[in-house]
Short mmCIF file of C-alpha atoms in Angstrom, two decimals:
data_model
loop_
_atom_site.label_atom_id
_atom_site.label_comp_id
_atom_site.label_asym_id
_atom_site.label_seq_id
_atom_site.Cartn_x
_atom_site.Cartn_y
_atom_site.Cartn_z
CA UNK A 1 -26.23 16.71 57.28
CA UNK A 2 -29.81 16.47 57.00
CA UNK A 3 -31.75 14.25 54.77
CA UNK A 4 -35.19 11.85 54.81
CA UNK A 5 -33.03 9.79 57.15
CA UNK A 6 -31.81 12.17 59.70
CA UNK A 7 -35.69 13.55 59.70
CA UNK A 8 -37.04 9.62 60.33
CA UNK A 9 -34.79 9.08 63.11
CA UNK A 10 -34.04 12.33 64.31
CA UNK A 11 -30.25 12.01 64.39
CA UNK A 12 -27.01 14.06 62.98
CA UNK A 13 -25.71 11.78 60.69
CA UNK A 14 -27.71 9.14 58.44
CA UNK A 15 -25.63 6.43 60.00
CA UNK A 16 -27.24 3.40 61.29
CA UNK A 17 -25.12 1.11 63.37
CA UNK A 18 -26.27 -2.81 62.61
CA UNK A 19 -27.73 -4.53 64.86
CA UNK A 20 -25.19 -7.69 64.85
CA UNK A 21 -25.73 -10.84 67.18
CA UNK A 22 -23.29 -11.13 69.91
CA UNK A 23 -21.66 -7.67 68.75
CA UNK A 24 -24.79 -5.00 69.19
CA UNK A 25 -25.36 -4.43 73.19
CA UNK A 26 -26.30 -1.57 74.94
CA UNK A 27 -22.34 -0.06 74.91
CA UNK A 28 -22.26 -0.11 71.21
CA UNK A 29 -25.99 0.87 70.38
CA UNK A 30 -25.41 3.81 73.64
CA UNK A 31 -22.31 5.03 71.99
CA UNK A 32 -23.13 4.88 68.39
CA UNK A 33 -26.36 7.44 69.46
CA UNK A 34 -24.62 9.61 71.51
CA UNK A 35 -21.70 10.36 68.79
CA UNK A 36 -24.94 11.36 66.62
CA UNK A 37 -25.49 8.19 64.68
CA UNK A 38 -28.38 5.58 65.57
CA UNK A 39 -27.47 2.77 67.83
CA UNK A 40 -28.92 -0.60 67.64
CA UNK A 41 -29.07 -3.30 69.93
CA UNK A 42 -28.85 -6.54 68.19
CA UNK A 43 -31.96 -8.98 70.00
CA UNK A 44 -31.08 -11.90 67.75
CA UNK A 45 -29.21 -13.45 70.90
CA UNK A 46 -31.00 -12.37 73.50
CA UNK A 47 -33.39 -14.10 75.57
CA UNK A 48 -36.27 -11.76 76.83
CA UNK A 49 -35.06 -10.64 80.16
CA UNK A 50 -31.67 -10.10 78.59
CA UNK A 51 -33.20 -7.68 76.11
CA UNK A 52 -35.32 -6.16 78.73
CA UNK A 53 -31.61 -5.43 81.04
CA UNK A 54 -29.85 -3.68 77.55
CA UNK A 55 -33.19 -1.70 76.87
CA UNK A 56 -33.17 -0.39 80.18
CA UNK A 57 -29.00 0.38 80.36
CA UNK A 58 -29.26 2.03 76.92
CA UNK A 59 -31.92 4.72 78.11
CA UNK A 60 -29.77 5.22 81.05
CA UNK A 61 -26.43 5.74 78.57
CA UNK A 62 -28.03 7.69 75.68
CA UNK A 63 -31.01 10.18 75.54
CA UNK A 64 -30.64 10.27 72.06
CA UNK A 65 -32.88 7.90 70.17
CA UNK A 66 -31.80 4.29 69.50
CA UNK A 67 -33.45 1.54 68.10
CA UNK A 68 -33.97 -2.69 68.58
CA UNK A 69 -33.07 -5.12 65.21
CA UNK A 70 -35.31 -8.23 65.98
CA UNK A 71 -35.07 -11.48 63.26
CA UNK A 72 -37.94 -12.31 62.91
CA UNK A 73 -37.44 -15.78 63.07
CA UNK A 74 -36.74 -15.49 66.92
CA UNK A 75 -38.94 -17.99 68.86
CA UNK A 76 -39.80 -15.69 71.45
CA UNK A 77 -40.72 -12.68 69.31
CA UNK A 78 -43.94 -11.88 71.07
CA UNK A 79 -42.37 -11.34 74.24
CA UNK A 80 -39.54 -9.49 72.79
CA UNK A 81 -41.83 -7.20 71.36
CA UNK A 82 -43.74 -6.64 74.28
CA UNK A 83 -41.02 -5.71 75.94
CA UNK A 84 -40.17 -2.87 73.11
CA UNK A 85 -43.68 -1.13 73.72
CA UNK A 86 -43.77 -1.60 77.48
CA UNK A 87 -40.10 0.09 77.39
CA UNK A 88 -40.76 2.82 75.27
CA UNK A 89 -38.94 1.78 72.49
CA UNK A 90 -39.31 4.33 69.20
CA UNK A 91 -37.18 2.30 66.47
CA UNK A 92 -37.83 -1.36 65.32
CA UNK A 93 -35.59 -2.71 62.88
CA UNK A 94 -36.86 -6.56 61.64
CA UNK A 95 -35.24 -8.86 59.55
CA UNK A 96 -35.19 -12.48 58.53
CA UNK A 97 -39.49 -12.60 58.37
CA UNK A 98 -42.32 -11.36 56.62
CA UNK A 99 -42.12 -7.50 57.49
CA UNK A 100 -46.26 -7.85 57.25
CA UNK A 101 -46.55 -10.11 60.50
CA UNK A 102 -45.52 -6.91 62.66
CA UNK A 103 -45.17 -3.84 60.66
CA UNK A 104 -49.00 -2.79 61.43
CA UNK A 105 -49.13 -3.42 65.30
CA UNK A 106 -45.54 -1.68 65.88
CA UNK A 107 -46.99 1.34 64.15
CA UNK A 108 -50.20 1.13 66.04
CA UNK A 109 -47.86 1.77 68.63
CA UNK A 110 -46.47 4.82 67.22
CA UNK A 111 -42.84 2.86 66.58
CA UNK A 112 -41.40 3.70 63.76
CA UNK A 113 -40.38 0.58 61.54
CA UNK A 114 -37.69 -0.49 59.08
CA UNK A 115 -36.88 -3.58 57.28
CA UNK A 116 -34.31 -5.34 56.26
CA UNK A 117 -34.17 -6.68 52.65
CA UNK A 118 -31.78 -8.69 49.83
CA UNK A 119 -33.33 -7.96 46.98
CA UNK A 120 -35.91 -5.37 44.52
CA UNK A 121 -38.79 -8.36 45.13
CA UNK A 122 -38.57 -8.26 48.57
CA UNK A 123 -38.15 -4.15 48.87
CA UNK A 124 -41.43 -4.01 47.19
CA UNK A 125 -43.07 -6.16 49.61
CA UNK A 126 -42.01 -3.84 52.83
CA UNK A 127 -42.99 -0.64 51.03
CA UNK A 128 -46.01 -2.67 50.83
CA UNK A 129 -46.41 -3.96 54.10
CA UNK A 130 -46.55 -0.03 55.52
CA UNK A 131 -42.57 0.05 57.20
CA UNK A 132 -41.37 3.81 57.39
CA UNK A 133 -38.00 3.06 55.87
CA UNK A 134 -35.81 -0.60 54.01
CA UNK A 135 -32.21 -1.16 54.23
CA UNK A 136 -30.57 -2.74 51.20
CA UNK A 137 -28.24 -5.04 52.14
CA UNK A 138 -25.70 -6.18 49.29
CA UNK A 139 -23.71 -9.53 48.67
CA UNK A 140 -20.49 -8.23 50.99
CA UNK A 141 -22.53 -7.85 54.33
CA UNK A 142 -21.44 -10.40 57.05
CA UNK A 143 -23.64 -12.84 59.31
CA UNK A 144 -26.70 -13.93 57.25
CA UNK A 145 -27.07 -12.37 53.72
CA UNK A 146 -29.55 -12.87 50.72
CA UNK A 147 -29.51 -16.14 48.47
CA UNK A 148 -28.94 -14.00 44.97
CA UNK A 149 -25.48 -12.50 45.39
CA UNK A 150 -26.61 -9.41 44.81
CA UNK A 151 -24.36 -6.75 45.41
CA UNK A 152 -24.05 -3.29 46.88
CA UNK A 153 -23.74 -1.50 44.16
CA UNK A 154 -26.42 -2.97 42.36
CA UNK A 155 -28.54 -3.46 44.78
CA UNK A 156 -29.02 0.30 45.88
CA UNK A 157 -29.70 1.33 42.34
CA UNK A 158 -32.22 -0.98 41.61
CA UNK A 159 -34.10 -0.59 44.67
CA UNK A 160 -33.96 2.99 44.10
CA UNK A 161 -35.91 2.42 41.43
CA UNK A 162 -38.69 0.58 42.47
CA UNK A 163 -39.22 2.22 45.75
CA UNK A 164 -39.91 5.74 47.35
CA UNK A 165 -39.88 5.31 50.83
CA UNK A 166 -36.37 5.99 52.34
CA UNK A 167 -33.80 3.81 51.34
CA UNK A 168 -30.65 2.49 53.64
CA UNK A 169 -27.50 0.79 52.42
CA UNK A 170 -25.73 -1.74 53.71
CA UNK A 171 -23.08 -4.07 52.97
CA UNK A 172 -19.58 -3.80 52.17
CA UNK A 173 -19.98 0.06 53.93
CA UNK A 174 -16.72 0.56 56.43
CA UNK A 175 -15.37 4.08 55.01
CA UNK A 176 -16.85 7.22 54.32
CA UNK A 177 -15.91 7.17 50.66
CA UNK A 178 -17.91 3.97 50.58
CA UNK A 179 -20.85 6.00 51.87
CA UNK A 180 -20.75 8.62 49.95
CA UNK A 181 -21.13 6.00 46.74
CA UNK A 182 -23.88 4.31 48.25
CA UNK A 183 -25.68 7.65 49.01
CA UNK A 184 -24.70 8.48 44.88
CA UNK A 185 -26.39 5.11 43.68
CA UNK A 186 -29.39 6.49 45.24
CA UNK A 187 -29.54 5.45 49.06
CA UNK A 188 -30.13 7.99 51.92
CA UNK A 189 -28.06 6.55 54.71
CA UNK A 190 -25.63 3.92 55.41
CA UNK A 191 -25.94 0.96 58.04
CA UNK A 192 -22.61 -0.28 59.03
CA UNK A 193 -21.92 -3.59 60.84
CA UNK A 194 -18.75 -4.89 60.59
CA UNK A 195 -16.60 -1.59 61.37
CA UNK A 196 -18.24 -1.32 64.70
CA UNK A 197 -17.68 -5.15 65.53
CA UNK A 198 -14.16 -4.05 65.51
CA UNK A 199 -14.99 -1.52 68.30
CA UNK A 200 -14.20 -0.83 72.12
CA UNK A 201 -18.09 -0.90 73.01
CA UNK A 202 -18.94 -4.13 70.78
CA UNK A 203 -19.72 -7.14 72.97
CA UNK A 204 -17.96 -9.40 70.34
CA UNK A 205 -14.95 -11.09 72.26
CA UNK A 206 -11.91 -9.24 72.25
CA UNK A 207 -10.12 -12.09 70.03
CA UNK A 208 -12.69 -11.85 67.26
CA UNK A 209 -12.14 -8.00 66.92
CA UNK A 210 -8.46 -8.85 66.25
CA UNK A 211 -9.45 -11.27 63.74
CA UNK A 212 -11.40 -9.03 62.14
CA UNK A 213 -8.71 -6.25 62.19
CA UNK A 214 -6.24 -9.52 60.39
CA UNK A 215 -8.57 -9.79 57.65
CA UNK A 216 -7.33 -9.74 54.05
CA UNK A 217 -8.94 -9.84 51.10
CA UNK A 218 -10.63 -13.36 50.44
CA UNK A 219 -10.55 -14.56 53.99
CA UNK A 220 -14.44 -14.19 53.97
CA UNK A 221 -16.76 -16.77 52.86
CA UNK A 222 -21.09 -17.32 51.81
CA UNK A 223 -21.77 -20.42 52.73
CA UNK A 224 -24.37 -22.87 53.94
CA UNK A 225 -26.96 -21.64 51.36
CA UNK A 226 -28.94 -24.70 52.31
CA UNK A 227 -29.47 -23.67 55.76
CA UNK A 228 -29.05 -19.99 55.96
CA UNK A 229 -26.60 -18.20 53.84
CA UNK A 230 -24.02 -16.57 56.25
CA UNK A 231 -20.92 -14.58 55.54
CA UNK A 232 -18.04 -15.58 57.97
CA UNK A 233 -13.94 -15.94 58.39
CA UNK A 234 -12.23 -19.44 56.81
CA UNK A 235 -11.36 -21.14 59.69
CA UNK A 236 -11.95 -24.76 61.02
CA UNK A 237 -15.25 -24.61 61.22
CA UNK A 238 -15.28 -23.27 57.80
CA UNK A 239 -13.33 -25.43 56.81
CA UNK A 240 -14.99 -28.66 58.34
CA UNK A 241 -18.24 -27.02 56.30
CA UNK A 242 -16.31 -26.91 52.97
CA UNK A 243 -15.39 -31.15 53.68
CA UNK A 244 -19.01 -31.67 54.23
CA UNK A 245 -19.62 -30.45 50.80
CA UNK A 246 -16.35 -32.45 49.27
CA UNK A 247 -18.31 -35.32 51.16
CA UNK A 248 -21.71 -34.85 49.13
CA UNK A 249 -23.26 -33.91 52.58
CA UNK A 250 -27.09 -34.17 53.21
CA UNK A 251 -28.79 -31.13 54.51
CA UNK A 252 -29.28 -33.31 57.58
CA UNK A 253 -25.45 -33.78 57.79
CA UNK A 254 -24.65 -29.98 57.28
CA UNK A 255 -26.90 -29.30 60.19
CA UNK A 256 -24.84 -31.98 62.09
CA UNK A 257 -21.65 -30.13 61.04
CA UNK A 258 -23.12 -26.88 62.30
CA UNK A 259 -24.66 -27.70 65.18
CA UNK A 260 -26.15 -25.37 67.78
CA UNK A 261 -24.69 -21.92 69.53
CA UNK A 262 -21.73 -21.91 66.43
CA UNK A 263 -22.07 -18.39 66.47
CA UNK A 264 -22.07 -17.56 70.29
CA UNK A 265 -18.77 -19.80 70.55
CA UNK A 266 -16.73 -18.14 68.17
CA UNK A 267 -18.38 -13.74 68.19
CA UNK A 268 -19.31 -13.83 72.38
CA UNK A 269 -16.73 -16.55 73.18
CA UNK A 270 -13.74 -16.21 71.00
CA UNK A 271 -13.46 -19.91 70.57
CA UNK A 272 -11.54 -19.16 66.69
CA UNK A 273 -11.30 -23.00 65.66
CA UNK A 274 -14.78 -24.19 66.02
CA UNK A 275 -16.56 -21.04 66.56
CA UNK A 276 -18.38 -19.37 63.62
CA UNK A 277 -17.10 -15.99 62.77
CA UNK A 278 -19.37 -13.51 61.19
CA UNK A 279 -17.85 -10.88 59.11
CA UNK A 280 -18.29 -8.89 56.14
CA UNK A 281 -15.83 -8.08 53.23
CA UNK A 282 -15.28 -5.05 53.86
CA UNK A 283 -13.11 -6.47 56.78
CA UNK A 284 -9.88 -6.27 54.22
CA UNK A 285 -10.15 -2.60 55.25
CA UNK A 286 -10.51 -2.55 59.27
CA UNK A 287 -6.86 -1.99 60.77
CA UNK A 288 -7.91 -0.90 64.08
CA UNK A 289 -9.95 -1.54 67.15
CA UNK A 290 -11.45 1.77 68.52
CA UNK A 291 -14.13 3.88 70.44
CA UNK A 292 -17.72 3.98 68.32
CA UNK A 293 -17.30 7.49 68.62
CA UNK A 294 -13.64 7.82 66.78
CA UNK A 295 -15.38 5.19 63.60
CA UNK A 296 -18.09 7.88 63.60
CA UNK A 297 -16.29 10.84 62.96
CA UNK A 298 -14.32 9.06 60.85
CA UNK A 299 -16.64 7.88 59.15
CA UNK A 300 -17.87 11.60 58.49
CA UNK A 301 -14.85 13.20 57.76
CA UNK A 302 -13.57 10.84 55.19
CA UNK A 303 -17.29 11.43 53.13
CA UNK A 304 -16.46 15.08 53.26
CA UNK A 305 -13.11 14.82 52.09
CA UNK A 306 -14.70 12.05 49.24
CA UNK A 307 -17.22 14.99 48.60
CA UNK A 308 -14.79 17.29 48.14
CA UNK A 309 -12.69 15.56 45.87
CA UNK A 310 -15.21 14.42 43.69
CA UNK A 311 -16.63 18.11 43.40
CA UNK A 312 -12.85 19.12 41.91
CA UNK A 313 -13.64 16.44 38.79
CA UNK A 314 -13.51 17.79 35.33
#
């Protein structure tokens, strides 16, 4: 399957694994690239010298290429990105930022960049700022998501429109007949997130993946657009955030309620009460925990079989 995707990257198939906090380590990211997607190592919760120890055991798991998603919003970004170059690394995914502040100096570097956007406004202003390649991510996706509700299927079309560079989907993506529609409405790969949480290799605690695998429809939530919009499971937390509002809360009080490390106690800890747990919609349709390799060619055969099928219509 070769497209503007598999060419950028130089992988088999034009799936991108996201690069989740707390989820995205050197297992996953290793795994993902070695079954012939692209891995990514999530360095949203890593301090420096952590990233530096998943760089290194990811070139020692894979020597296929895999790639680094950095918010930019990190406080230690500069070191984190000198890190990248010093370690070779090809692929730099940023989100969460201005895709200007970097874009030119990883390029300069010969990395190849992609960005991570919510919207047609801010798709323009990658393509703009140089990056080689924009994920789309729709209303569904878990963990922190766009303010406009947007979603995946009108997202993808819309930024179709507007840009030419090549174009990613994401959110709401677990199946391969779900990427085979986003790769219809105009988008040349896929970047899945919360499928792979609910792997062997994800670094998300082992009680997490079975919430994730519980998940029905509606147990998912956007909230705290006053903060940061994120996309997580109702639970106490949630529901101490949902009081807050009943209360009229402040954005001083709903920082209170969060607090610090929310997401670290509930994804790397498993603490299910008072832990935050970030998770897309498209959790309804995980059932099972299994090897990144097994979602992969899953992933692949069910698009050919949706292929198929949709080549018999009259």
């Amino acid at each position: 399957m070769q497209n503007r995707i598999t060419s950028l990257f130089d992988i088999q198939y034009p799936i991108i694994q996201g690069g989740m906090i707390w989820a995205s380590g050197w297992r996953l990211a290793s795994a993902v690239s070695n079954a012939g997607g692209l891995g990514l190592i999530g360095a949203g919760s890593m301090y420096p010298e952590v990233l530096l120890k998943h760089i290194q055991k990811c070139k020692k798991a894979t020597d296929k290429p895999f790639g680094v998603n950095i918010p930019m919003l990190y406080p230690d970004i500069d070191q984190l990105m000198d890190i990248i170059v010093r370690e070779g690394v090809k692929i730099v995914f940023t989100s969460a930022g201005n895709p200007k502040t970097w874009t030119s100096y990883l390029k300069e570097k010969g990395i190849t960049v992609v960005h991570v956007v919510s919207s047609v406004k801010f798709a323009l202003k990658a393509q703009e700022a140089g990056v080689d390649a924009i994920v789309a991510e729709g209303f569904e996706a878990g963990g922190h998501n766009g303010r406009d509700e947007t979603t995946t299927l009108v997202l993808i079309p819309a930024v179709n429109e507007k840009v030419t560079i090549p174009l990613i989907a994401a959110g709401g993506i677990g199946t391969g007949q779900q990427m085979l529609a986003a790769m219809v409405l105009g988008a040349d790969g896929v970047q899945v997130g919360s499928r792979f949480v609910a792997s062997d290799e994800a670094s998300s605690h082992i009680a997490f993946k079975h919430e994730v695998v519980k998940a029905k429809e509606g147990d998912t939530q956007l909230t705290l657009k006053e903060l940061a919009p994120v996309r997580l499971l109702k639970n106490k937390f949630y529901h101490d955030v949902q009081q807050a509002y009943a209360d009229g809360a402040s954005v001083d009080r709903l920082k209170e309620v969060l607090g610090r490390a929310r997401a670290k106690k509930g994804m790397f800890e498993g603490d299910l009460e008072e832990g935050e747990l970030e998770i897309g919609q498209v959790s309804t349709l995980i059932h099972t925990i299994k090897p990144a390799a097994e979602i992969v060619a899953q992933l692949i055969a069910e698009f050919n079989d949706a292929k198929a099928s949709v080549t018999k219509l009259q």
